[in-house]
Amino acid sequence: MNSSSLISLARNGLWHSNPSLVRLLGLSPLLAITTTVVQALGLGLASFAVIMGTNISIAILRTRLTRALHVPALLVIIATLVTCTELLMQAFAYSLYHLLGIFIPLIATNCIVWDRAETFANRSSVSLAAYDGLVTGTGFISLLLLVGAVREILGRGTLFAGMELLFGEPATSWLCHPFGTSFEMPLFALPPGGFIVIGLLIALKNTLDTRTLKNSSYNPPTATAENNLARTTDKID
Amino acid sequence: MSSSIMTVLKLGLLIFLCLVLIATTEIFARQFIVASEDRANQKYLLQVLPEGLHGDTIEFTPLPVDPRYWQILGLSDGGDVHIAHQHQLPIGVVIPTVTAAGYGGNIHLLVGIDLAGKITGVRVTEHRETMGLGDAIDITQSLWVESFIGRSLTDPKPSRWALKLDGGIYDHFTGATITPRAVVNQVLVTLEYFTEQHKETLERSHRDHPEGTVL
């Protein structure tokens, strides 16, 4: 694959087809877990590992999987990777593991993982599938972090609270209060606040797109009956 | 026919490989998980003792809870009270307790109490309360549990051992009253248990053997 298609793959994964912003996949963790940056990062990294692992495994096995084997094999592989991730988090990030609770096993049901395995990894080389996992995973983590940061600042008035759960004691000093210690708007710590923040981010992305695409030669993929590309938040031709 | 047998065999092989992977990870991670659990428990035990005592000078002696008290402490399978000793002298106890009155099921607590019956610390070790609302009982989310420090059965008097909106002295959270109410009530129950079961024994052992004793 040449470098321009690699770049367009990255553009799509990170921006034009961002799994969370455009296709609205994996909304449940996005809304439930992103009340602080540390939770967003913890779940993001775990999901990232599962997306990468699934993409690579499926790409390795793709020639050996018959049609009938496809879904059961995917089930077994994803469940295995999630179980291993869970065990490793319990071993090396014990407090964070308890903080994230049920949302770690629920990564197994994250549509992003399934989507990448089903639509990309099963017809790509191992390295390309790994690259796609990297890009998609990064797109997901970035959005988790962004929403986590906005909701933590607005909802609790802090930023980087509890980072020591992931980075050890020195990270305790990363905690800051951007608007003073008494500022908080609890709405943003609640699920409705999550919807509001994500909605505003989607609006912002669409505004930026309208502005930049006018003067650009790049044509982002759009949904048509043929390519069957689910796009939820932008224009459908 | 032969192709469907192949399919079954392939799937069987894949499942076997996955099981091997999980088992390897489990064997590798087990020691770290056990170490993390021990560290977390030890950390909580130290955290509910008075500030300044922390360190290697404290030893904990487990003491099984009398089955008569399992029910009021919410311990369906029993549990251990940990007596904290410093230089062989008892300085306090750490009592495990569980309340089922939370919003999201059981809330597991550790309550540290000194010989005078004053609370030296409370920690929530396990809970399923709503994120962003009830989870303020967790020390990683807010300092609310610190408001128990120094409290006892006489300060405030039992009728004031409640949330402010129930006529007591403790704050509730915006949008969550069930969770903090459950915790306040359970801490009170734990104090009563301590007074009934441990206070006298501990005071006696401290008084009778000032040069050092093991309870």
CSV table of C-alpha atoms in Angstrom, one decimal:
chain,number,residue,atom,x,y,z
A,1,MET,CA,0.0,0.0,0.0
A,2,ASN,CA,1.4,3.4,-0.9
A,3,SER,CA,2.0,6.2,1.5
A,4,SER,CA,-0.9,8.4,0.3
A,5,SER,CA,-3.4,5.6,1.2
A,6,LEU,CA,-1.7,5.2,4.5
A,7,ILE,CA,-2.2,8.9,5.2
A,8,SER,CA,-5.8,8.7,4.1
A,9,LEU,CA,-6.3,5.7,6.4
A,10,ALA,CA,-4.9,7.8,9.3
A,11,ARG,CA,-7.0,10.8,8.3
A,12,ASN,CA,-10.1,8.7,8.3
A,13,GLY,CA,-9.4,6.9,11.6
A,14,LEU,CA,-8.4,10.1,13.5
A,15,TRP,CA,-10.8,12.6,12.0
A,16,HIS,CA,-13.1,12.0,9.0
A,17,SER,CA,-14.4,8.6,10.2
A,18,ASN,CA,-13.4,9.0,13.9
A,19,PRO,CA,-15.1,6.0,15.5
A,20,SER,CA,-16.6,8.1,18.2
A,21,LEU,CA,-17.2,11.5,16.7
A,22,VAL,CA,-18.6,10.5,13.3
A,23,ARG,CA,-19.7,6.9,13.5
A,24,LEU,CA,-20.8,7.2,17.2
A,25,LEU,CA,-19.5,3.7,18.0
A,26,GLY,CA,-18.5,2.8,21.6
A,27,LEU,CA,-20.7,5.5,23.0
A,28,SER,CA,-21.4,3.6,26.3
A,29,PRO,CA,-17.8,3.8,27.6
A,30,LEU,CA,-17.5,7.3,26.2
A,31,LEU,CA,-20.5,8.5,28.2
A,32,ALA,CA,-20.0,6.4,31.3
A,33,ILE,CA,-16.3,6.5,32.0
A,34,THR,CA,-15.2,10.0,30.9
A,35,THR,CA,-15.8,11.9,34.1
A,36,THR,CA,-12.1,12.2,34.8
A,37,VAL,CA,-9.0,12.1,32.7
A,38,VAL,CA,-7.4,9.2,34.5
A,39,GLN,CA,-10.5,7.0,33.9
A,40,ALA,CA,-10.7,8.0,30.3
A,41,LEU,CA,-7.0,7.2,29.8
A,42,GLY,CA,-7.2,3.9,31.6
A,43,LEU,CA,-10.2,2.6,29.6
A,44,GLY,CA,-8.7,4.1,26.4
A,45,LEU,CA,-5.4,2.2,26.8
A,46,ALA,CA,-7.2,-1.0,27.6
A,47,SER,CA,-9.5,-0.6,24.6
A,48,PHE,CA,-6.4,0.3,22.5
A,49,ALA,CA,-4.7,-2.9,23.4
A,50,VAL,CA,-7.8,-5.0,22.6
A,51,ILE,CA,-8.3,-3.3,19.2
A,52,MET,CA,-4.6,-3.8,18.3
A,53,GLY,CA,-4.6,-7.4,19.4
A,54,THR,CA,-7.9,-8.3,17.7
A,55,ASN,CA,-6.8,-6.6,14.4
A,56,ILE,CA,-3.5,-8.4,14.4
A,57,SER,CA,-5.0,-11.8,15.3
A,58,ILE,CA,-7.7,-11.6,12.7
A,59,ALA,CA,-5.2,-10.5,10.0
A,60,ILE,CA,-3.0,-13.5,10.8
A,61,LEU,CA,-5.9,-15.9,10.7
A,62,ARG,CA,-7.8,-14.4,7.8
A,63,THR,CA,-6.8,-17.0,5.2
A,64,ARG,CA,-7.6,-19.9,7.5
A,65,LEU,CA,-11.0,-18.7,8.6
A,66,THR,CA,-14.0,-19.9,6.5
A,67,ARG,CA,-17.2,-17.9,6.5
A,68,ALA,CA,-18.8,-20.2,9.0
A,69,LEU,CA,-15.9,-19.8,11.4
A,70,HIS,CA,-15.7,-16.0,11.2
A,71,VAL,CA,-18.1,-14.9,14.0
A,72,PRO,CA,-17.3,-17.6,16.5
A,73,ALA,CA,-13.6,-17.1,16.0
A,74,LEU,CA,-13.9,-13.4,16.5
A,75,LEU,CA,-15.9,-14.0,19.7
A,76,VAL,CA,-13.3,-16.3,21.1
A,77,ILE,CA,-10.4,-14.0,20.2
A,78,ILE,CA,-12.0,-10.8,21.6
A,79,ALA,CA,-13.1,-12.5,24.8
A,80,THR,CA,-9.6,-13.9,25.3
A,81,LEU,CA,-7.9,-10.6,24.7
A,82,VAL,CA,-10.3,-8.8,27.1
A,83,THR,CA,-9.7,-11.4,29.8
A,84,CYS,CA,-5.9,-11.1,29.4
A,85,THR,CA,-6.1,-7.2,29.5
A,86,GLU,CA,-8.3,-7.5,32.6
A,87,LEU,CA,-5.8,-9.8,34.4
A,88,LEU,CA,-2.9,-7.5,33.5
A,89,MET,CA,-4.7,-4.4,34.6
A,90,GLN,CA,-5.5,-6.1,37.9
A,91,ALA,CA,-1.8,-6.9,38.3
A,92,PHE,CA,-0.3,-3.6,37.4
A,93,ALA,CA,-3.0,-0.9,37.8
A,94,TYR,CA,-5.0,-2.4,40.7
A,95,SER,CA,-6.8,0.7,41.9
A,96,LEU,CA,-7.6,1.9,38.4
A,97,TYR,CA,-9.0,-1.6,37.6
A,98,HIS,CA,-11.4,-1.2,40.5
A,99,LEU,CA,-12.3,2.3,39.5
A,100,LEU,CA,-13.2,1.2,36.0
A,101,GLY,CA,-15.1,-1.9,37.3
A,102,ILE,CA,-17.6,-3.4,34.8
A,103,PHE,CA,-16.4,-1.3,31.9
A,104,ILE,CA,-13.2,-3.3,31.4
A,105,PRO,CA,-15.0,-6.6,30.6
A,106,LEU,CA,-17.5,-4.6,28.6
A,107,ILE,CA,-14.7,-3.7,26.1
A,108,ALA,CA,-15.6,-7.1,24.6
A,109,THR,CA,-18.9,-5.5,23.4
A,110,ASN,CA,-17.3,-2.4,22.1
A,111,CYS,CA,-18.5,-1.9,18.5
A,112,ILE,CA,-15.2,-0.3,17.4
A,113,VAL,CA,-13.3,-3.5,18.1
A,114,TRP,CA,-15.8,-5.6,16.1
A,115,ASP,CA,-16.0,-3.0,13.3
A,116,ARG,CA,-12.3,-2.9,12.6
A,117,ALA,CA,-12.0,-6.7,12.7
A,118,GLU,CA,-15.0,-7.3,10.5
A,119,THR,CA,-14.5,-4.5,7.9
A,120,PHE,CA,-10.8,-4.1,7.7
A,121,ALA,CA,-8.5,-6.6,9.4
A,122,ASN,CA,-10.0,-9.6,7.8
A,123,ARG,CA,-9.0,-8.4,4.3
A,124,SER,CA,-5.6,-6.8,5.1
A,125,SER,CA,-2.0,-7.8,5.7
A,126,VAL,CA,-0.9,-8.1,9.3
A,127,SER,CA,1.2,-4.8,9.2
A,128,LEU,CA,-1.7,-2.9,7.7
A,129,ALA,CA,-4.2,-4.2,10.2
A,130,ALA,CA,-1.8,-3.2,13.0
A,131,TYR,CA,-1.5,0.2,11.5
A,132,ASP,CA,-5.3,0.5,11.3
A,133,GLY,CA,-5.6,-0.6,14.9
A,134,LEU,CA,-3.0,2.0,15.9
A,135,VAL,CA,-4.9,4.8,14.1
A,136,THR,CA,-8.4,3.8,15.2
A,137,GLY,CA,-7.2,3.2,18.8
A,138,THR,CA,-5.6,6.6,18.9
A,139,GLY,CA,-8.7,8.2,17.5
A,140,PHE,CA,-10.8,6.6,20.3
A,141,ILE,CA,-8.3,7.5,23.1
A,142,SER,CA,-8.0,11.1,21.9
A,143,LEU,CA,-11.7,11.6,22.1
A,144,LEU,CA,-12.0,9.8,25.5
A,145,LEU,CA,-9.2,12.1,26.8
A,146,LEU,CA,-10.8,15.2,25.4
A,147,VAL,CA,-14.3,14.5,26.8
A,148,GLY,CA,-12.7,13.3,30.0
A,149,ALA,CA,-10.7,16.6,30.4
A,150,VAL,CA,-13.7,18.8,29.6
A,151,ARG,CA,-16.0,17.0,31.9
A,152,GLU,CA,-13.5,16.8,34.8
A,153,ILE,CA,-12.7,20.5,34.5
A,154,LEU,CA,-16.4,21.6,34.3
A,155,GLY,CA,-18.0,18.8,36.4
A,156,ARG,CA,-15.5,18.6,39.3
A,157,GLY,CA,-13.3,21.7,38.9
A,158,THR,CA,-10.2,19.6,38.8
A,159,LEU,CA,-7.8,18.3,36.1
A,160,PHE,CA,-5.6,15.2,36.3
A,161,ALA,CA,-7.1,14.1,39.7
A,162,GLY,CA,-6.1,10.6,40.6
A,163,MET,CA,-3.4,10.3,37.9
A,164,GLU,CA,-1.2,8.6,40.5
A,165,LEU,CA,-3.4,5.5,40.0
A,166,LEU,CA,-1.7,5.1,36.6
A,167,PHE,CA,1.6,6.9,37.0
A,168,GLY,CA,2.6,6.3,40.6
A,169,GLU,CA,3.0,8.7,43.5
A,170,PRO,CA,4.8,11.6,41.7
A,171,ALA,CA,1.7,12.2,39.6
A,172,THR,CA,-0.2,13.3,42.7
A,173,SER,CA,1.2,16.8,42.1
A,174,TRP,CA,-0.3,17.0,38.6
A,175,LEU,CA,-3.7,17.8,40.1
A,176,CYS,CA,-4.8,21.3,39.4
A,177,HIS,CA,-7.9,23.4,39.7
A,178,PRO,CA,-8.1,25.6,36.6
A,179,PHE,CA,-11.0,27.7,37.9
A,180,GLY,CA,-10.3,27.6,41.6
A,181,THR,CA,-11.1,25.0,44.2
A,182,SER,CA,-14.8,25.9,44.7
A,183,PHE,CA,-15.8,25.7,41.0
A,184,GLU,CA,-17.9,22.7,39.9
A,185,MET,CA,-20.9,22.1,37.7
A,186,PRO,CA,-22.1,18.6,38.7
A,187,LEU,CA,-24.3,18.4,35.5
A,188,PHE,CA,-21.1,17.7,33.5
A,189,ALA,CA,-20.2,14.8,35.8
A,190,LEU,CA,-23.5,13.1,35.0
A,191,PRO,CA,-24.5,11.3,31.8
A,192,PRO,CA,-26.5,14.3,30.4
A,193,GLY,CA,-23.3,16.3,30.7
A,194,GLY,CA,-21.5,13.7,28.7
A,195,PHE,CA,-24.1,13.9,25.9
A,196,ILE,CA,-23.8,17.7,25.9
A,197,VAL,CA,-20.0,17.7,25.6
A,198,ILE,CA,-20.0,15.1,22.9
A,199,GLY,CA,-22.7,16.9,21.0
A,200,LEU,CA,-20.7,20.2,21.2
A,201,LEU,CA,-17.6,18.4,20.0
A,202,ILE,CA,-19.5,16.9,17.0
A,203,ALA,CA,-20.8,20.4,16.2
A,204,LEU,CA,-17.3,21.8,16.4
A,205,LYS,CA,-15.9,19.1,14.1
A,206,ASN,CA,-18.6,19.7,11.5
A,207,THR,CA,-18.1,23.4,11.6
A,208,LEU,CA,-14.3,23.0,11.1
A,209,ASP,CA,-15.0,20.5,8.3
A,210,THR,CA,-17.4,22.9,6.4
A,211,ARG,CA,-14.8,25.6,6.7
A,212,THR,CA,-11.7,23.6,5.6
A,213,LEU,CA,-13.3,21.3,3.0
A,214,LYS,CA,-14.5,24.3,0.9
A,215,ASN,CA,-10.9,25.1,0.0
A,216,SER,CA,-9.5,21.6,-0.1
A,217,SER,CA,-9.1,19.0,-2.7
A,218,TYR,CA,-9.6,16.2,-0.2
A,219,ASN,CA,-12.8,14.2,-0.5
A,220,PRO,CA,-13.7,12.5,2.7
A,221,PRO,CA,-15.7,9.3,2.3
A,222,THR,CA,-19.4,9.8,2.4
A,223,ALA,CA,-22.1,7.2,2.9
A,224,THR,CA,-23.7,5.8,-0.2
A,225,ALA,CA,-25.8,2.7,-0.7
A,226,GLU,CA,-22.8,1.0,-2.3
A,227,ASN,CA,-20.0,1.4,0.2
A,228,ASN,CA,-22.3,0.7,3.2
A,229,LEU,CA,-20.2,3.0,5.4
A,230,ALA,CA,-22.2,3.9,8.4
A,231,ARG,CA,-21.8,7.6,9.2
A,232,THR,CA,-24.1,9.1,11.8
A,233,THR,CA,-23.2,12.7,12.3
A,234,ASP,CA,-22.4,14.1,8.9
A,235,LYS,CA,-24.1,14.8,5.7
A,236,ILE,CA,-25.5,11.7,4.0
A,237,ASP,CA,-25.7,11.9,0.2
B,1,MET,CA,-19.1,-33.5,5.8
B,2,SER,CA,-15.4,-33.4,6.0
B,3,SER,CA,-15.4,-29.6,5.7
B,4,SER,CA,-17.7,-29.2,8.7
B,5,ILE,CA,-15.4,-31.5,10.7
B,6,MET,CA,-12.5,-29.3,9.6
B,7,THR,CA,-14.4,-26.3,10.8
B,8,VAL,CA,-15.1,-27.8,14.2
B,9,LEU,CA,-11.4,-28.9,14.5
B,10,LYS,CA,-10.2,-25.4,13.6
B,11,LEU,CA,-12.5,-23.8,16.1
B,12,GLY,CA,-11.4,-26.3,18.7
B,13,LEU,CA,-7.8,-25.5,18.0
B,14,LEU,CA,-8.4,-21.8,18.2
B,15,ILE,CA,-10.2,-22.1,21.5
B,16,PHE,CA,-7.4,-24.3,22.9
B,17,LEU,CA,-4.8,-21.7,21.9
B,18,CYS,CA,-6.9,-19.0,23.5
B,19,LEU,CA,-7.1,-21.0,26.7
B,20,VAL,CA,-3.4,-21.5,26.7
B,21,LEU,CA,-2.9,-17.7,26.3
B,22,ILE,CA,-5.3,-16.9,29.2
B,23,ALA,CA,-3.8,-19.5,31.4
B,24,THR,CA,-0.3,-18.2,30.7
B,25,THR,CA,-1.3,-14.6,31.5
B,26,GLU,CA,-3.1,-15.8,34.6
B,27,ILE,CA,0.0,-17.6,35.9
B,28,PHE,CA,2.2,-14.7,35.1
B,29,ALA,CA,-0.2,-12.1,36.6
B,30,ARG,CA,-1.2,-14.0,39.7
B,31,GLN,CA,1.7,-13.1,41.9
B,32,PHE,CA,1.4,-9.4,40.9
B,33,ILE,CA,-2.4,-9.5,41.6
B,34,VAL,CA,-1.9,-11.0,45.0
B,35,ALA,CA,0.9,-8.5,45.8
B,36,SER,CA,-1.4,-5.6,44.7
B,37,GLU,CA,-4.3,-6.9,46.8
B,38,ASP,CA,-2.1,-7.2,49.9
B,39,ARG,CA,-0.6,-3.8,49.3
B,40,ALA,CA,-4.1,-2.3,48.9
B,41,ASN,CA,-5.4,-3.9,52.1
B,42,GLN,CA,-2.3,-2.9,54.0
B,43,LYS,CA,-2.6,0.6,52.7
B,44,TYR,CA,-6.2,0.9,53.7
B,45,LEU,CA,-5.5,-0.5,57.2
B,46,LEU,CA,-2.8,2.1,57.7
B,47,GLN,CA,-4.9,4.9,56.2
B,48,VAL,CA,-7.7,4.5,58.8
B,49,LEU,CA,-5.2,4.8,61.7
B,50,PRO,CA,-4.3,8.3,62.9
B,51,GLU,CA,-2.0,10.3,60.7
B,52,GLY,CA,1.7,10.3,61.8
B,53,LEU,CA,1.6,6.7,63.0
B,54,HIS,CA,2.1,5.4,59.6
B,55,GLY,CA,5.2,3.3,59.0
B,56,ASP,CA,6.8,0.0,59.7
B,57,THR,CA,6.3,0.3,63.4
B,58,ILE,CA,2.6,-0.8,63.2
B,59,GLU,CA,1.7,-4.5,63.4
B,60,PHE,CA,-1.7,-5.8,62.7
B,61,THR,CA,-3.1,-8.8,64.5
B,62,PRO,CA,-6.2,-10.3,62.9
B,63,LEU,CA,-9.0,-11.3,65.3
B,64,PRO,CA,-12.1,-13.1,63.9
B,65,VAL,CA,-15.4,-11.3,64.5
B,66,ASP,CA,-17.7,-13.1,66.9
B,67,PRO,CA,-20.4,-14.7,64.7
B,68,ARG,CA,-23.1,-13.0,66.9
B,69,TYR,CA,-22.1,-9.7,65.3
B,70,TRP,CA,-21.8,-10.8,61.7
B,71,GLN,CA,-25.3,-9.7,60.9
B,72,ILE,CA,-25.1,-6.1,62.3
B,73,LEU,CA,-21.7,-5.6,60.7
B,74,GLY,CA,-23.1,-6.9,57.4
B,75,LEU,CA,-20.4,-9.6,57.2
B,76,SER,CA,-22.2,-12.6,55.7
B,77,ASP,CA,-19.1,-14.8,55.7
B,78,GLY,CA,-17.5,-13.3,58.8
B,79,GLY,CA,-14.2,-11.4,58.8
B,80,ASP,CA,-11.3,-10.2,60.8
B,81,VAL,CA,-11.0,-7.2,63.0
B,82,HIS,CA,-7.4,-6.0,62.9
B,83,ILE,CA,-5.9,-4.9,66.2
B,84,ALA,CA,-3.1,-2.4,65.6
B,85,HIS,CA,-0.1,-2.6,67.8
B,86,GLN,CA,2.8,-0.2,68.1
B,87,HIS,CA,5.7,-1.4,70.3
B,88,GLN,CA,3.6,-4.3,71.5
B,89,LEU,CA,0.9,-1.9,72.8
B,90,PRO,CA,-2.6,-1.9,71.3
B,91,ILE,CA,-3.3,1.5,69.8
B,92,GLY,CA,-6.5,0.9,68.0
B,93,VAL,CA,-8.7,-1.4,65.9
B,94,VAL,CA,-9.7,-1.6,62.2
B,95,ILE,CA,-13.1,-3.0,61.8
B,96,PRO,CA,-14.5,-4.3,58.4
B,97,THR,CA,-18.2,-3.7,57.8
B,98,VAL,CA,-20.6,-3.8,55.0
B,99,THR,CA,-23.8,-1.9,54.4
B,100,ALA,CA,-26.5,-3.1,52.0
B,101,ALA,CA,-28.3,0.2,52.2
B,102,GLY,CA,-26.3,1.9,49.4
B,103,TYR,CA,-27.8,2.9,46.1
B,104,GLY,CA,-25.9,0.4,44.1
B,105,GLY,CA,-25.6,-2.6,46.4
B,106,ASN,CA,-23.1,-3.4,49.1
B,107,ILE,CA,-20.7,-0.8,50.3
B,108,HIS,CA,-17.6,-2.3,52.0
B,109,LEU,CA,-16.0,-0.1,54.7
B,110,LEU,CA,-13.0,-0.2,57.0
B,111,VAL,CA,-13.4,1.8,60.2
B,112,GLY,CA,-10.4,2.7,62.3
B,113,ILE,CA,-11.1,3.4,66.0
B,114,ASP,CA,-8.7,4.4,68.8
B,115,LEU,CA,-8.8,3.2,72.4
B,116,ALA,CA,-10.8,6.1,73.5
B,117,GLY,CA,-13.6,5.2,71.0
B,118,LYS,CA,-12.8,8.0,68.6
B,119,ILE,CA,-12.8,7.4,64.9
B,120,THR,CA,-9.3,7.7,63.3
B,121,GLY,CA,-10.4,7.1,59.8
B,122,VAL,CA,-12.9,5.5,57.4
B,123,ARG,CA,-12.3,4.1,54.0
B,124,VAL,CA,-14.7,2.7,51.4
B,125,THR,CA,-12.9,-0.3,50.0
B,126,GLU,CA,-15.5,-1.5,47.5
B,127,HIS,CA,-18.7,0.0,46.2
B,128,ARG,CA,-20.9,0.2,43.1
B,129,GLU,CA,-22.4,3.7,43.7
B,130,THR,CA,-23.2,6.0,40.8
B,131,MET,CA,-20.2,7.6,39.2
B,132,GLY,CA,-20.0,11.3,39.7
B,133,LEU,CA,-22.7,11.2,42.5
B,134,GLY,CA,-22.6,8.6,45.2
B,135,ASP,CA,-18.9,7.7,44.6
B,136,ALA,CA,-17.9,10.8,46.6
B,137,ILE,CA,-17.7,8.3,49.6
B,138,ASP,CA,-14.6,7.0,47.9
B,139,ILE,CA,-11.4,8.8,49.0
B,140,THR,CA,-10.1,9.0,45.5
B,141,GLN,CA,-13.2,11.1,44.6
B,142,SER,CA,-13.7,13.4,47.5
B,143,LEU,CA,-12.5,13.9,51.1
B,144,TRP,CA,-16.0,13.4,52.5
B,145,VAL,CA,-15.1,10.3,54.6
B,146,GLU,CA,-12.5,12.4,56.5
B,147,SER,CA,-15.5,14.2,58.2
B,148,PHE,CA,-15.7,11.1,60.5
B,149,ILE,CA,-12.3,11.6,62.0
B,150,GLY,CA,-12.4,12.4,65.7
B,151,ARG,CA,-16.1,11.6,66.0
B,152,SER,CA,-17.3,9.1,68.6
B,153,LEU,CA,-20.5,7.8,70.2
B,154,THR,CA,-20.7,11.0,72.4
B,155,ASP,CA,-19.5,13.5,69.8
B,156,PRO,CA,-22.0,14.1,68.4
B,157,LYS,CA,-24.7,12.3,70.4
B,158,PRO,CA,-26.4,9.4,68.6
B,159,SER,CA,-29.4,11.3,67.6
B,160,ARG,CA,-27.2,13.7,65.6
B,161,TRP,CA,-25.4,10.8,63.9
B,162,ALA,CA,-27.1,11.6,60.6
B,163,LEU,CA,-27.0,13.7,57.5
B,164,LYS,CA,-27.7,17.4,57.9
B,165,LEU,CA,-31.0,17.1,56.1
B,166,ASP,CA,-32.0,14.4,58.6
B,167,GLY,CA,-31.2,16.7,61.5
B,168,GLY,CA,-27.6,15.5,61.9
B,169,ILE,CA,-24.2,16.9,61.3
B,170,TYR,CA,-22.9,15.2,58.1
B,171,ASP,CA,-23.0,16.7,54.6
B,172,HIS,CA,-24.8,14.9,51.8
B,173,PHE,CA,-23.8,15.2,48.1
B,174,THR,CA,-25.5,17.0,45.4
B,175,GLY,CA,-27.9,14.5,43.9
B,176,ALA,CA,-27.0,11.7,46.3
B,177,THR,CA,-28.4,11.2,49.8
B,178,ILE,CA,-29.0,7.4,50.0
B,179,THR,CA,-25.3,6.6,49.7
B,180,PRO,CA,-23.9,8.9,52.4
B,181,ARG,CA,-26.9,8.1,54.7
B,182,ALA,CA,-26.0,4.4,54.4
B,183,VAL,CA,-22.4,5.1,55.3
B,184,VAL,CA,-23.2,7.3,58.2
B,185,ASN,CA,-25.5,4.7,59.7
B,186,GLN,CA,-23.1,1.9,59.2
B,187,VAL,CA,-20.2,3.8,60.8
B,188,LEU,CA,-22.5,4.5,63.8
B,189,VAL,CA,-23.3,0.7,64.1
B,190,THR,CA,-19.6,0.0,63.9
B,191,LEU,CA,-18.9,2.4,66.8
B,192,GLU,CA,-21.6,0.7,68.9
B,193,TYR,CA,-20.1,-2.7,68.1
B,194,PHE,CA,-16.6,-1.5,69.1
B,195,THR,CA,-17.9,-0.2,72.4
B,196,GLU,CA,-19.8,-3.4,73.2
B,197,GLN,CA,-17.1,-5.8,72.1
B,198,HIS,CA,-13.6,-4.4,72.1
B,199,LYS,CA,-13.3,-1.1,74.1
B,200,GLU,CA,-13.1,-2.7,77.5
B,201,THR,CA,-10.7,-5.5,76.6
B,202,LEU,CA,-8.4,-3.1,74.8
B,203,GLU,CA,-8.3,-0.5,77.5
B,204,ARG,CA,-7.6,-3.2,80.1
B,205,SER,CA,-4.8,-4.7,78.1
B,206,HIS,CA,-3.3,-1.3,77.7
B,207,ARG,CA,-3.6,-0.4,81.4
B,208,ASP,CA,-2.5,-3.7,82.9
B,209,HIS,CA,0.5,-4.2,80.8
B,210,PRO,CA,2.0,-0.8,80.1
B,211,GLU,CA,5.4,-2.3,79.5
B,212,GLY,CA,3.9,-4.2,76.5
B,213,THR,CA,1.4,-6.8,75.8
B,214,VAL,CA,0.0,-8.8,73.0
B,215,LEU,CA,-3.8,-8.9,73.0
